[in-house]
Short mmCIF file of N, CA and C in Angstrom, two decimals:
data_model
loop_
_atom_site.label_atom_id
_atom_site.label_comp_id
_atom_site.label_asym_id
_atom_site.label_seq_id
_atom_site.Cartn_x
_atom_site.Cartn_y
_atom_site.Cartn_z
N MET M 3 254.83 -57.71 -99.70
CA MET M 3 254.99 -58.76 -100.80
C MET M 3 253.51 -59.69 -100.20
N THR M 4 252.53 -60.11 -101.22
CA THR M 4 252.08 -61.29 -100.22
C THR M 4 252.04 -62.71 -100.44
N ASP M 5 251.61 -63.62 -99.75
CA ASP M 5 251.60 -64.72 -99.87
C ASP M 5 251.62 -65.43 -101.66
N ASP M 6 250.25 -64.95 -101.67
CA ASP M 6 250.27 -65.26 -103.62
C ASP M 6 251.42 -64.71 -104.31
N GLN M 7 251.49 -63.50 -104.07
CA GLN M 7 252.74 -63.00 -104.46
C GLN M 7 254.14 -63.66 -104.99
N LYS M 8 254.47 -64.40 -103.27
CA LYS M 8 255.81 -64.78 -103.30
C LYS M 8 255.69 -66.40 -103.66
N ILE M 9 254.48 -66.88 -103.93
CA ILE M 9 254.34 -68.19 -104.07
C ILE M 9 254.14 -67.72 -105.71
N TRP M 10 253.88 -67.54 -106.35
CA TRP M 10 253.66 -67.07 -107.88
C TRP M 10 255.16 -66.87 -108.31
N ASN M 11 255.52 -66.09 -107.71
CA ASN M 11 257.15 -65.88 -108.24
C ASN M 11 257.63 -66.65 -107.76
N ASP M 12 257.44 -67.58 -107.00
CA ASP M 12 258.59 -69.08 -106.90
C ASP M 12 258.50 -69.91 -107.84
N PHE M 13 256.88 -70.00 -108.46
CA PHE M 13 256.55 -70.47 -109.15
C PHE M 13 257.12 -70.84 -110.31
N LYS M 14 257.01 -69.09 -110.63
CA LYS M 14 257.81 -68.82 -112.25
C LYS M 14 259.24 -68.92 -112.09
N SER M 15 259.78 -68.96 -111.35
CA SER M 15 261.36 -69.36 -110.92
C SER M 15 261.64 -70.66 -110.65
N ASN M 16 260.74 -71.44 -111.23
CA ASN M 16 260.79 -73.04 -111.09
C ASN M 16 261.43 -73.70 -109.67
N LYS M 17 260.65 -72.66 -108.29
CA LYS M 17 260.74 -73.78 -107.18
C LYS M 17 259.86 -74.73 -106.92
N ASP M 18 260.64 -76.02 -106.71
CA ASP M 18 259.59 -76.89 -106.42
C ASP M 18 258.43 -77.42 -105.96
N TYR M 19 258.35 -76.50 -104.40
CA TYR M 19 256.97 -76.35 -103.82
C TYR M 19 256.35 -75.42 -104.26
N ALA M 20 256.32 -74.90 -105.59
CA ALA M 20 255.49 -73.76 -105.97
C ALA M 20 254.38 -74.03 -106.26
N LEU M 21 254.58 -74.83 -107.75
CA LEU M 21 253.74 -75.75 -108.76
C LEU M 21 252.60 -76.78 -107.33
N SER M 22 253.03 -77.20 -106.85
CA SER M 22 252.07 -78.52 -105.95
C SER M 22 251.40 -77.70 -104.90
N HIS M 23 251.90 -76.57 -104.29
CA HIS M 23 251.45 -76.05 -103.61
C HIS M 23 250.02 -75.09 -104.48
N ILE M 24 250.51 -74.84 -105.74
CA ILE M 24 249.38 -73.86 -106.38
C ILE M 24 248.30 -74.76 -106.65
N TYR M 25 248.76 -76.24 -106.97
CA TYR M 25 248.01 -77.24 -107.54
C TYR M 25 246.97 -77.64 -106.73
N HIS M 26 247.29 -78.15 -105.67
CA HIS M 26 246.85 -78.83 -104.61
C HIS M 26 245.64 -77.81 -103.41
N HIS M 27 246.32 -76.93 -103.76
CA HIS M 27 245.30 -75.38 -102.69
C HIS M 27 244.29 -75.34 -103.88
N HIS M 28 244.21 -75.36 -104.58
CA HIS M 28 243.20 -74.63 -106.08
C HIS M 28 242.08 -75.59 -106.71
N ILE M 29 242.92 -76.99 -106.76
CA ILE M 29 242.13 -77.84 -107.52
C ILE M 29 241.01 -78.48 -107.49
N ASP M 30 240.28 -78.20 -106.04
CA ASP M 30 238.76 -78.69 -105.64
C ASP M 30 237.94 -77.51 -105.79
N LEU M 31 238.56 -76.56 -106.06
CA LEU M 31 237.73 -74.93 -105.93
C LEU M 31 237.82 -75.40 -107.81
N LEU M 32 238.62 -75.37 -108.29
CA LEU M 32 238.40 -75.05 -109.61
C LEU M 32 237.78 -76.09 -110.44
N PHE M 33 237.95 -77.82 -109.38
CA PHE M 33 236.79 -78.78 -110.26
C PHE M 33 235.15 -78.21 -110.25
N ARG M 34 235.01 -77.45 -108.89
CA ARG M 34 233.62 -76.94 -108.88
C ARG M 34 233.10 -75.86 -109.61
N TYR M 35 234.19 -75.51 -109.80
CA TYR M 35 234.11 -74.16 -110.73
C TYR M 35 233.94 -74.80 -112.22
N GLY M 36 234.51 -75.65 -112.70
CA GLY M 36 234.38 -76.29 -114.35
C GLY M 36 232.55 -76.37 -114.22
N ARG M 37 232.53 -77.29 -113.15
CA ARG M 37 231.04 -77.98 -113.07
C ARG M 37 230.04 -76.63 -113.05
N LYS M 38 230.57 -75.76 -113.02
CA LYS M 38 229.41 -74.67 -113.61
C LYS M 38 228.97 -74.33 -114.82
N PHE M 39 230.04 -74.75 -115.92
CA PHE M 39 230.15 -74.77 -117.26
C PHE M 39 229.45 -76.12 -117.68
N THR M 40 230.09 -77.25 -117.28
CA THR M 40 229.44 -78.21 -117.73
C THR M 40 230.01 -79.40 -116.76
N LYS M 41 228.96 -80.70 -117.42
CA LYS M 41 228.88 -81.43 -116.14
C LYS M 41 229.67 -82.49 -116.37
N ASP M 42 230.37 -82.54 -118.03
CA ASP M 42 231.40 -83.31 -118.17
C ASP M 42 232.78 -83.56 -117.53
N ASP M 43 232.92 -84.37 -116.44
CA ASP M 43 233.62 -84.09 -115.67
C ASP M 43 235.27 -84.72 -116.39
N ASP M 44 235.40 -85.35 -117.44
CA ASP M 44 236.67 -85.52 -118.09
C ASP M 44 236.92 -84.37 -118.88
N LEU M 45 235.91 -83.73 -119.10
CA LEU M 45 236.04 -82.62 -120.35
C LEU M 45 237.03 -81.51 -119.08
N ILE M 46 236.41 -81.51 -118.02
CA ILE M 46 236.72 -80.35 -116.78
C ILE M 46 238.09 -80.86 -116.36
N LYS M 47 238.63 -82.33 -115.97
CA LYS M 47 239.58 -82.53 -115.82
C LYS M 47 240.77 -82.41 -116.85
N ASP M 48 240.44 -82.48 -118.40
CA ASP M 48 241.69 -82.64 -119.28
C ASP M 48 241.75 -80.48 -119.03
N ALA M 49 240.86 -79.64 -118.61
CA ALA M 49 241.10 -78.38 -119.21
C ALA M 49 241.79 -78.33 -118.30
N ILE M 50 241.36 -78.70 -116.67
CA ILE M 50 242.50 -77.82 -115.46
C ILE M 50 243.92 -78.64 -115.99
N GLN M 51 244.05 -79.92 -116.24
CA GLN M 51 245.44 -80.66 -116.88
C GLN M 51 246.24 -79.76 -117.48
N GLU M 52 245.43 -78.96 -118.72
CA GLU M 52 246.10 -78.54 -119.41
C GLU M 52 246.12 -76.96 -119.20
N LEU M 53 245.73 -76.59 -118.30
CA LEU M 53 245.62 -75.15 -117.75
C LEU M 53 247.23 -75.05 -117.40
N PHE M 54 247.26 -76.17 -116.57
CA PHE M 54 248.46 -76.51 -115.44
C PHE M 54 249.67 -76.50 -116.45
N PHE M 55 249.58 -77.45 -117.44
CA PHE M 55 250.37 -77.57 -118.33
C PHE M 55 250.80 -76.36 -118.94
N ASP M 56 249.99 -75.49 -119.47
CA ASP M 56 249.96 -74.21 -120.17
C ASP M 56 250.94 -73.26 -119.10
N LEU M 57 250.64 -73.54 -117.91
CA LEU M 57 251.11 -72.39 -116.62
C LEU M 57 252.71 -73.20 -116.21
N ILE M 58 253.13 -74.22 -116.38
CA ILE M 58 254.54 -75.02 -116.41
C ILE M 58 254.98 -74.08 -117.67
N ARG M 59 254.99 -74.45 -119.15
CA ARG M 59 255.49 -74.57 -120.29
C ARG M 59 255.89 -73.04 -120.24
N SER M 60 254.71 -72.25 -120.04
CA SER M 60 255.31 -70.83 -120.05
C SER M 60 255.39 -69.73 -118.72
N ARG M 61 256.00 -70.28 -117.91
CA ARG M 61 256.04 -69.83 -116.58
C ARG M 61 257.20 -68.86 -116.61
N GLU M 62 258.03 -68.91 -117.55
CA GLU M 62 258.96 -67.76 -117.05
C GLU M 62 258.41 -66.30 -117.89
N ASN M 63 257.32 -66.40 -118.85
CA ASN M 63 256.86 -65.49 -119.41
C ASN M 63 255.22 -64.71 -118.42
N LEU M 64 254.98 -65.59 -117.88
CA LEU M 64 253.82 -65.29 -116.62
C LEU M 64 253.98 -63.74 -116.20
N GLY M 65 253.00 -63.08 -116.55
CA GLY M 65 253.03 -61.56 -115.90
C GLY M 65 252.77 -61.84 -114.22
N ASP M 66 252.69 -61.17 -113.30
CA ASP M 66 252.76 -61.28 -111.98
C ASP M 66 251.22 -61.00 -111.90
N THR M 67 250.84 -61.90 -110.60
CA THR M 67 249.56 -61.48 -109.38
C THR M 67 249.53 -61.34 -108.48
N ASP M 68 248.95 -60.78 -107.52
CA ASP M 68 248.89 -61.45 -106.30
C ASP M 68 247.46 -62.21 -105.63
N ASN M 69 246.73 -62.60 -106.32
CA ASN M 69 245.50 -63.65 -106.40
C ASN M 69 245.22 -64.35 -107.39
N ILE M 70 246.52 -65.94 -106.43
CA ILE M 70 246.02 -66.68 -107.66
C ILE M 70 244.80 -67.45 -107.89
N ARG M 71 243.97 -67.33 -106.48
CA ARG M 71 243.02 -67.96 -107.38
C ARG M 71 241.78 -67.49 -108.26
N PHE M 72 241.95 -66.29 -108.68
CA PHE M 72 241.17 -65.35 -109.48
C PHE M 72 242.01 -65.40 -110.77
N TYR M 73 243.07 -65.73 -110.87
CA TYR M 73 244.11 -66.06 -111.81
C TYR M 73 243.70 -67.35 -112.33
N LEU M 74 243.50 -67.97 -111.79
CA LEU M 74 243.28 -69.66 -112.46
C LEU M 74 241.76 -69.47 -112.39
N LEU M 75 240.87 -69.24 -111.58
CA LEU M 75 239.81 -69.03 -112.31
C LEU M 75 238.92 -68.29 -114.05
N LYS M 76 240.15 -67.31 -113.64
CA LYS M 76 239.64 -66.91 -114.87
C LYS M 76 239.94 -67.36 -115.98
N SER M 77 241.30 -68.13 -115.74
CA SER M 77 242.00 -68.79 -116.81
C SER M 77 241.35 -70.22 -117.13
N LEU M 78 240.66 -70.82 -116.12
CA LEU M 78 239.62 -71.84 -117.00
C LEU M 78 238.41 -71.80 -117.23
N LYS M 79 238.03 -70.39 -116.65
CA LYS M 79 236.73 -69.82 -117.59
C LYS M 79 236.56 -69.84 -119.35
N ASN M 80 238.27 -69.16 -119.29
CA ASN M 80 238.51 -68.57 -120.77
C ASN M 80 238.53 -70.11 -121.39
N LYS M 81 239.53 -71.08 -120.98
CA LYS M 81 240.06 -72.47 -121.54
C LYS M 81 238.62 -73.33 -121.73
N LEU M 82 237.30 -73.25 -120.98
CA LEU M 82 236.45 -73.91 -120.93
C LEU M 82 235.41 -73.31 -122.03
N ILE M 83 235.39 -71.97 -122.10
CA ILE M 83 234.62 -71.78 -122.84
C ILE M 83 235.24 -71.88 -124.53
N ARG M 84 236.38 -72.02 -124.45
CA ARG M 84 236.96 -72.39 -125.86
C ARG M 84 236.88 -73.55 -126.29
N ILE M 85 236.96 -74.18 -125.46
CA ILE M 85 236.90 -76.00 -125.74
C ILE M 85 235.68 -76.37 -126.18
N LEU M 86 234.77 -75.97 -124.97
CA LEU M 86 232.98 -75.52 -125.24
C LEU M 86 232.57 -75.10 -127.02
N GLN M 87 233.14 -74.09 -127.46
CA GLN M 87 232.89 -73.89 -127.88
C GLN M 87 233.00 -74.13 -129.59
N LYS M 88 234.65 -74.83 -129.09
CA LYS M 88 235.02 -75.40 -130.27
C LYS M 88 234.64 -76.94 -130.77
N ASP M 89 233.90 -77.57 -129.39
CA ASP M 89 233.32 -78.99 -129.80
C ASP M 89 232.21 -79.09 -129.95
N GLN M 90 231.38 -77.18 -130.26
CA GLN M 90 230.51 -77.20 -130.50
C GLN M 90 229.49 -77.65 -129.80
N LYS M 91 229.22 -77.59 -128.35
CA LYS M 91 228.95 -78.18 -127.06
C LYS M 91 228.49 -76.84 -126.59
N TYR M 92 228.53 -75.89 -126.63
CA TYR M 92 228.54 -74.72 -125.81
C TYR M 92 227.34 -73.80 -127.14
N ILE M 93 225.86 -73.65 -126.77
CA ILE M 93 225.01 -72.76 -127.33
C ILE M 93 224.86 -71.69 -127.32
N HIS M 94 225.27 -70.83 -127.96
CA HIS M 94 225.03 -69.35 -128.37
C HIS M 94 223.68 -68.73 -127.99
N GLN M 95 224.09 -68.18 -126.87
CA GLN M 95 222.38 -67.60 -126.79
C GLN M 95 222.40 -65.84 -126.74
N GLU M 96 221.74 -65.11 -126.03
CA GLU M 96 221.60 -63.48 -126.18
C GLU M 96 222.39 -63.60 -124.91
N ALA M 97 223.08 -62.64 -124.81
CA ALA M 97 224.06 -61.64 -123.52
C ALA M 97 223.49 -62.32 -122.57
N GLU M 98 222.68 -61.95 -122.10
CA GLU M 98 221.77 -62.67 -120.79
C GLU M 98 222.26 -63.86 -120.07
N LYS M 99 221.68 -64.76 -121.29
CA LYS M 99 221.89 -66.36 -121.17
C LYS M 99 223.14 -66.76 -121.53
N ASN M 100 223.91 -65.98 -122.30
CA ASN M 100 225.01 -67.02 -122.30
C ASN M 100 225.45 -67.41 -121.31
N GLU M 101 225.57 -67.38 -120.15
CA GLU M 101 226.69 -67.65 -119.34
C GLU M 101 225.68 -68.64 -118.72
N PRO M 102 226.43 -69.86 -117.90
CA PRO M 102 226.17 -71.62 -117.18
C PRO M 102 225.26 -70.54 -116.06
N GLU M 103 224.20 -72.09 -116.19
CA GLU M 103 223.69 -71.90 -114.77
C GLU M 103 224.08 -72.32 -113.85
N PHE M 104 224.16 -71.97 -112.47
CA PHE M 104 224.86 -72.49 -111.36
C PHE M 104 223.98 -73.46 -110.31
N SER M 105 224.80 -74.78 -110.30
CA SER M 105 224.23 -75.54 -109.44
C SER M 105 224.64 -75.49 -108.57
N SER M 106 223.94 -75.99 -107.32
CA SER M 106 224.10 -75.57 -106.00
C SER M 106 223.93 -77.07 -105.11
N VAL M 107 225.10 -77.88 -104.67
CA VAL M 107 224.86 -79.26 -104.05
C VAL M 107 225.90 -78.79 -102.62
N TYR M 108 225.33 -79.40 -101.50
CA TYR M 108 225.77 -78.97 -100.19
C TYR M 108 225.74 -80.46 -99.24
N SER M 109 226.41 -80.71 -98.96
CA SER M 109 226.54 -81.65 -97.75
C SER M 109 226.94 -81.00 -96.24
N TYR M 110 226.27 -81.23 -95.67
CA TYR M 110 226.28 -81.09 -93.81
C TYR M 110 226.39 -82.52 -93.05
N GLU M 111 227.29 -81.74 -91.99
CA GLU M 111 228.23 -82.97 -91.17
C GLU M 111 227.69 -82.44 -90.02
N GLU M 112 226.22 -82.59 -89.59
CA GLU M 112 225.82 -82.02 -88.60
C GLU M 112 224.86 -82.67 -87.95
N ASP M 113 224.26 -82.33 -86.94
CA ASP M 113 223.35 -82.84 -86.20
C ASP M 113 221.90 -82.92 -86.87
N LEU M 114 220.85 -83.93 -86.24
CA LEU M 114 219.59 -83.75 -87.01
C LEU M 114 218.99 -82.44 -86.70
N ILE M 115 219.20 -81.60 -85.77
CA ILE M 115 218.62 -80.26 -85.44
C ILE M 115 219.15 -78.87 -86.68
N GLU M 116 220.67 -79.47 -86.82
CA GLU M 116 221.30 -78.68 -87.47
C GLU M 116 221.26 -78.75 -88.92
N ARG M 117 221.08 -80.01 -89.19
CA ARG M 117 220.42 -80.44 -90.47
C ARG M 117 219.39 -80.40 -91.34
N GLU M 118 218.08 -79.90 -90.06
CA GLU M 118 216.93 -79.68 -90.29
C GLU M 118 216.92 -78.20 -91.03
N ASN M 119 217.55 -77.10 -90.00
CA ASN M 119 217.90 -75.82 -89.99
C ASN M 119 218.58 -75.58 -91.10
N SER M 120 219.40 -76.40 -91.67
CA SER M 120 220.43 -76.12 -93.01
C SER M 120 219.48 -76.09 -94.14
N GLU M 121 218.68 -77.72 -93.95
CA GLU M 121 217.95 -77.97 -95.10
C GLU M 121 216.78 -77.01 -95.23
N ARG M 122 216.11 -76.16 -94.42
CA ARG M 122 215.58 -75.26 -94.64
C ARG M 122 216.28 -74.09 -94.97
N ASN M 123 217.14 -73.45 -94.95
CA ASN M 123 217.79 -72.25 -95.14
C ASN M 123 218.38 -72.76 -96.48
N GLU M 124 218.63 -73.83 -96.74
CA GLU M 124 219.12 -74.29 -98.10
C GLU M 124 217.75 -74.30 -99.24
N GLN M 125 216.65 -74.86 -99.12
CA GLN M 125 215.63 -74.76 -99.85
C GLN M 125 215.22 -72.82 -99.92
N LEU M 126 215.24 -72.18 -98.81
CA LEU M 126 214.94 -71.12 -99.00
C LEU M 126 215.78 -70.36 -99.96
N LEU M 127 217.26 -70.23 -99.73
CA LEU M 127 218.35 -69.96 -100.81
C LEU M 127 218.08 -70.07 -102.30
N LEU M 128 217.74 -71.80 -102.44
CA LEU M 128 217.68 -71.82 -103.61
C LEU M 128 216.72 -71.65 -104.21
N ARG M 129 215.46 -71.59 -103.67
CA ARG M 129 214.27 -70.59 -104.40
C ARG M 129 214.69 -69.53 -104.29
N GLY M 130 215.33 -68.63 -103.68
CA GLY M 130 215.80 -67.62 -103.77
C GLY M 130 217.00 -67.09 -105.21
N LEU M 131 217.49 -68.31 -105.11
CA LEU M 131 218.68 -67.99 -106.55
C LEU M 131 218.04 -68.86 -107.98
N ASN M 132 217.25 -69.30 -107.40
CA ASN M 132 216.33 -69.74 -108.66
C ASN M 132 215.49 -68.59 -109.54
N GLU M 133 215.45 -67.88 -108.58
CA GLU M 133 215.16 -66.38 -109.07
C GLU M 133 215.61 -65.55 -110.05
N LEU M 134 216.98 -65.74 -110.10
CA LEU M 134 217.79 -64.63 -110.79
C LEU M 134 218.32 -65.55 -111.83
N SER M 135 218.88 -64.55 -112.50
CA SER M 135 219.10 -64.78 -113.92
C SER M 135 220.65 -65.98 -113.84
N PRO M 136 220.95 -66.29 -114.82
CA PRO M 136 222.63 -66.79 -114.39
C PRO M 136 223.52 -66.19 -114.14
N ARG M 137 223.87 -64.61 -115.03
CA ARG M 137 224.45 -63.87 -114.65
C ARG M 137 224.45 -63.31 -113.23
N GLN M 138 223.28 -63.31 -112.94
CA GLN M 138 223.26 -62.86 -111.16
C GLN M 138 223.85 -63.68 -110.51
N ARG M 139 223.58 -64.92 -110.07
CA ARG M 139 223.81 -66.25 -109.90
C ARG M 139 225.44 -66.34 -109.80
N GLU M 140 225.83 -66.05 -111.04
CA GLU M 140 227.49 -65.97 -111.32
C GLU M 140 228.20 -64.76 -110.71
N ILE M 141 227.81 -63.71 -110.38
CA ILE M 141 228.41 -62.67 -110.10
C ILE M 141 228.32 -62.67 -108.39
N LEU M 142 226.78 -63.75 -107.98
CA LEU M 142 227.14 -63.59 -106.37
C LEU M 142 227.99 -64.76 -105.91
N PHE M 143 228.50 -65.46 -106.74
CA PHE M 143 229.57 -66.58 -106.52
C PHE M 143 230.61 -66.32 -106.40
N TYR M 144 230.94 -65.38 -107.63
CA TYR M 144 232.17 -64.40 -107.29
C TYR M 144 233.09 -63.59 -106.34
N ARG M 145 231.39 -62.76 -105.83
CA ARG M 145 231.99 -61.76 -104.96
C ARG M 145 232.03 -62.67 -103.48
N PHE M 146 230.86 -63.81 -103.01
CA PHE M 146 230.70 -64.05 -101.82
C PHE M 146 231.27 -65.41 -101.52
N THR M 147 231.05 -66.05 -102.41
CA THR M 147 231.84 -67.35 -102.57
C THR M 147 233.09 -67.51 -102.47
N CYS M 148 233.72 -66.59 -103.81
CA CYS M 148 235.10 -66.88 -104.08
C CYS M 148 236.00 -65.51 -103.49
N GLU M 149 235.15 -64.76 -103.04
CA GLU M 149 235.70 -63.46 -102.07
C GLU M 149 236.66 -62.54 -103.21
N LEU M 150 235.93 -62.90 -104.66
CA LEU M 150 237.26 -61.72 -105.44
C LEU M 150 236.37 -60.46 -105.27
N ASP M 151 237.21 -59.14 -105.45
CA ASP M 151 237.07 -57.95 -105.63
C ASP M 151 236.01 -57.43 -106.44
N TYR M 152 235.36 -56.47 -106.38
CA TYR M 152 234.53 -55.68 -108.06
C TYR M 152 235.65 -55.68 -109.05
N SER M 153 236.95 -55.24 -109.05
CA SER M 153 237.74 -55.22 -110.59
C SER M 153 237.70 -56.26 -110.92
N GLU M 154 238.49 -57.61 -109.74
CA GLU M 154 238.83 -58.83 -110.58
C GLU M 154 237.24 -59.47 -110.85
N ILE M 155 236.22 -59.44 -110.58
CA ILE M 155 234.35 -59.33 -111.23
C ILE M 155 234.58 -58.98 -112.26
N CYS M 156 234.93 -57.80 -112.80
CA CYS M 156 234.71 -56.92 -113.96
C CYS M 156 235.58 -57.68 -114.79
N ASP M 157 237.05 -58.12 -114.86
CA ASP M 157 237.83 -58.84 -115.58
C ASP M 157 237.24 -60.30 -115.89
N ILE M 158 236.96 -60.59 -114.84
CA ILE M 158 236.64 -62.36 -115.35
C ILE M 158 234.94 -62.28 -116.26
N MET M 159 234.22 -61.27 -115.70
CA MET M 159 232.92 -61.12 -116.49
C MET M 159 232.95 -60.33 -117.80
N SER M 160 233.85 -59.38 -117.99
CA SER M 160 233.80 -58.48 -119.11
C SER M 160 232.90 -57.69 -119.00
N ILE M 161 232.66 -56.80 -117.60
CA ILE M 161 232.01 -56.20 -117.32
C ILE M 161 232.15 -54.66 -116.50
N ARG M 162 231.67 -53.69 -116.79
CA ARG M 162 232.57 -52.45 -115.76
C ARG M 162 232.05 -52.35 -114.35
N TYR M 163 233.12 -51.41 -113.67
CA TYR M 163 232.63 -51.53 -112.14
C TYR M 163 231.54 -51.14 -112.12
N ASP M 164 230.94 -50.19 -112.45
CA ASP M 164 229.64 -50.00 -111.77
C ASP M 164 228.40 -50.76 -111.99
N SER M 165 228.82 -51.46 -113.61
CA SER M 165 227.67 -52.52 -113.72
C SER M 165 227.94 -53.40 -112.80
N ALA M 166 229.09 -54.00 -112.25
CA ALA M 166 229.42 -55.00 -111.65
C ALA M 166 228.52 -54.93 -109.88
N ARG M 167 228.84 -53.34 -109.60
CA ARG M 167 228.07 -53.02 -108.30
C ARG M 167 226.69 -53.39 -108.36
N LYS M 168 226.34 -52.64 -109.53
CA LYS M 168 224.79 -52.61 -109.73
C LYS M 168 224.33 -53.97 -109.63
N MET M 169 224.73 -54.76 -110.41
CA MET M 169 224.60 -56.15 -110.54
C MET M 169 224.64 -57.04 -109.19
N VAL M 170 225.23 -56.97 -108.29
CA VAL M 170 225.25 -57.19 -106.67
C VAL M 170 224.39 -57.15 -106.01
N PHE M 171 224.28 -55.60 -106.19
CA PHE M 171 222.99 -54.60 -105.80
C PHE M 171 221.36 -55.39 -106.07
N ARG M 172 221.11 -55.45 -107.18
CA ARG M 172 219.94 -56.07 -107.80
C ARG M 172 220.11 -57.37 -107.32
N ALA M 173 221.02 -58.20 -107.59
CA ALA M 173 220.68 -59.63 -106.90
C ALA M 173 220.81 -60.05 -105.18
N LEU M 174 220.81 -58.85 -104.67
CA LEU M 174 220.61 -58.86 -103.39
C LEU M 174 219.54 -58.64 -103.24
N ASN M 175 218.98 -57.71 -103.57
CA ASN M 175 217.55 -57.30 -103.33
C ASN M 175 216.47 -58.03 -104.00
N ALA M 176 217.14 -58.65 -105.17
CA ALA M 176 215.76 -59.95 -105.82
C ALA M 176 216.07 -61.36 -104.61
N LEU M 177 216.81 -61.28 -104.03
CA LEU M 177 217.26 -62.39 -103.17
C LEU M 177 216.55 -61.93 -101.83
N ARG M 178 216.56 -60.42 -101.58
CA ARG M 178 215.78 -60.12 -100.04
C ARG M 178 214.07 -59.95 -100.52
N LYS M 179 213.34 -60.41 -101.60
CA LYS M 179 212.10 -60.47 -101.80
C LYS M 179 211.50 -61.68 -101.30
N VAL M 180 212.70 -62.87 -101.50
CA VAL M 180 212.29 -64.40 -101.43
C VAL M 180 212.46 -64.74 -99.79
N ILE M 181 213.62 -64.44 -99.43
CA ILE M 181 214.45 -64.30 -98.15
C ILE M 181 214.53 -63.64 -97.30
N SER M 182 214.90 -63.80 -95.69
CA SER M 182 215.46 -62.54 -95.47
C SER M 182 216.72 -62.54 -95.09
N SER M 183 217.45 -61.28 -94.60
CA SER M 183 219.07 -60.81 -95.10
C SER M 183 219.42 -61.35 -94.45
N SER M 184 219.54 -62.26 -92.74
CA SER M 184 220.21 -63.13 -92.45
C SER M 184 220.40 -64.45 -93.31
N ASP M 185 219.15 -65.02 -93.72
CA ASP M 185 218.94 -66.04 -94.32
C ASP M 185 220.51 -66.16 -95.71
N ILE M 186 220.31 -65.06 -96.13
CA ILE M 186 221.47 -64.78 -97.15
C ILE M 186 222.85 -64.59 -96.88
N MET M 187 222.81 -64.10 -95.72
CA MET M 187 224.52 -64.20 -95.30
C MET M 187 224.45 -65.41 -94.65
N LEU M 188 224.12 -66.00 -94.27
CA LEU M 188 224.02 -67.56 -93.45
C LEU M 188 224.53 -68.07 -94.64
N PHE M 189 223.25 -68.40 -96.03
CA PHE M 189 224.17 -69.44 -97.11
C PHE M 189 226.01 -69.03 -97.89
N PHE M 190 226.03 -67.82 -97.93
CA PHE M 190 226.96 -67.14 -98.16
C PHE M 190 228.27 -67.60 -97.25
N LEU M 191 227.87 -67.12 -95.57
CA LEU M 191 228.55 -67.77 -94.91
C LEU M 191 229.46 -69.31 -95.21
N GLN M 192 228.11 -70.18 -95.36
CA GLN M 192 228.30 -71.71 -95.64
C GLN M 192 229.50 -71.70 -96.85
N LYS M 193 229.02 -71.27 -97.62
CA LYS M 193 229.51 -71.54 -99.00
C LYS M 193 231.09 -71.12 -99.05
N SER M 194 231.30 -69.92 -98.04
CA SER M 194 232.46 -69.42 -98.07
C SER M 194 233.88 -70.35 -97.57
N ILE M 195 232.68 -70.98 -96.26
CA ILE M 195 233.83 -71.71 -95.61
C ILE M 195 233.97 -72.92 -96.97
N GLN M 196 233.04 -73.64 -97.51
CA GLN M 196 233.60 -74.81 -98.46
C GLN M 196 234.52 -74.65 -99.16
N CYS M 197 235.28 -73.44 -99.76
CA CYS M 197 235.79 -72.87 -100.95
C CYS M 197 237.00 -73.14 -100.43
#
């Protein structure tokens, strides 16, 4: 049994520590993730609060999971899309443009030389990421920042396994046209530390 499975089972069994652990361990990521869909911070906070309220209310009926992060990301995405559609703030577009554009803001606490190198790398990567479609940016976010496996990506994006692999491959190839492979890996390593 994995740690996530144990914590999830403890949460479902009403053990006091489990809810607090799940909330505190994932709240920052959930808020940053919510910002990918809307810049309305209050709406994001309300959606996260509603998500946890729903989890608490139905905890006895929840299914099992071995990846709490994935479960929460998928649940929050579904909840935000429903809220945004209901409030008519979410504009339906063609399938490729139906996903939010991911924005990237990074902070560096390094000395001046490292900061300059990081800023140069960030500019290269942002230029490369701006060449990608929103769906390509989203799949790279899930794959490298959130470290989801392909089956989880397929579930959260509602795509087939082979499509997910092709999308990642094509997105990385598009990035390689703009920046070097080492710069791409440096970027995703820095982002995974922030998650």
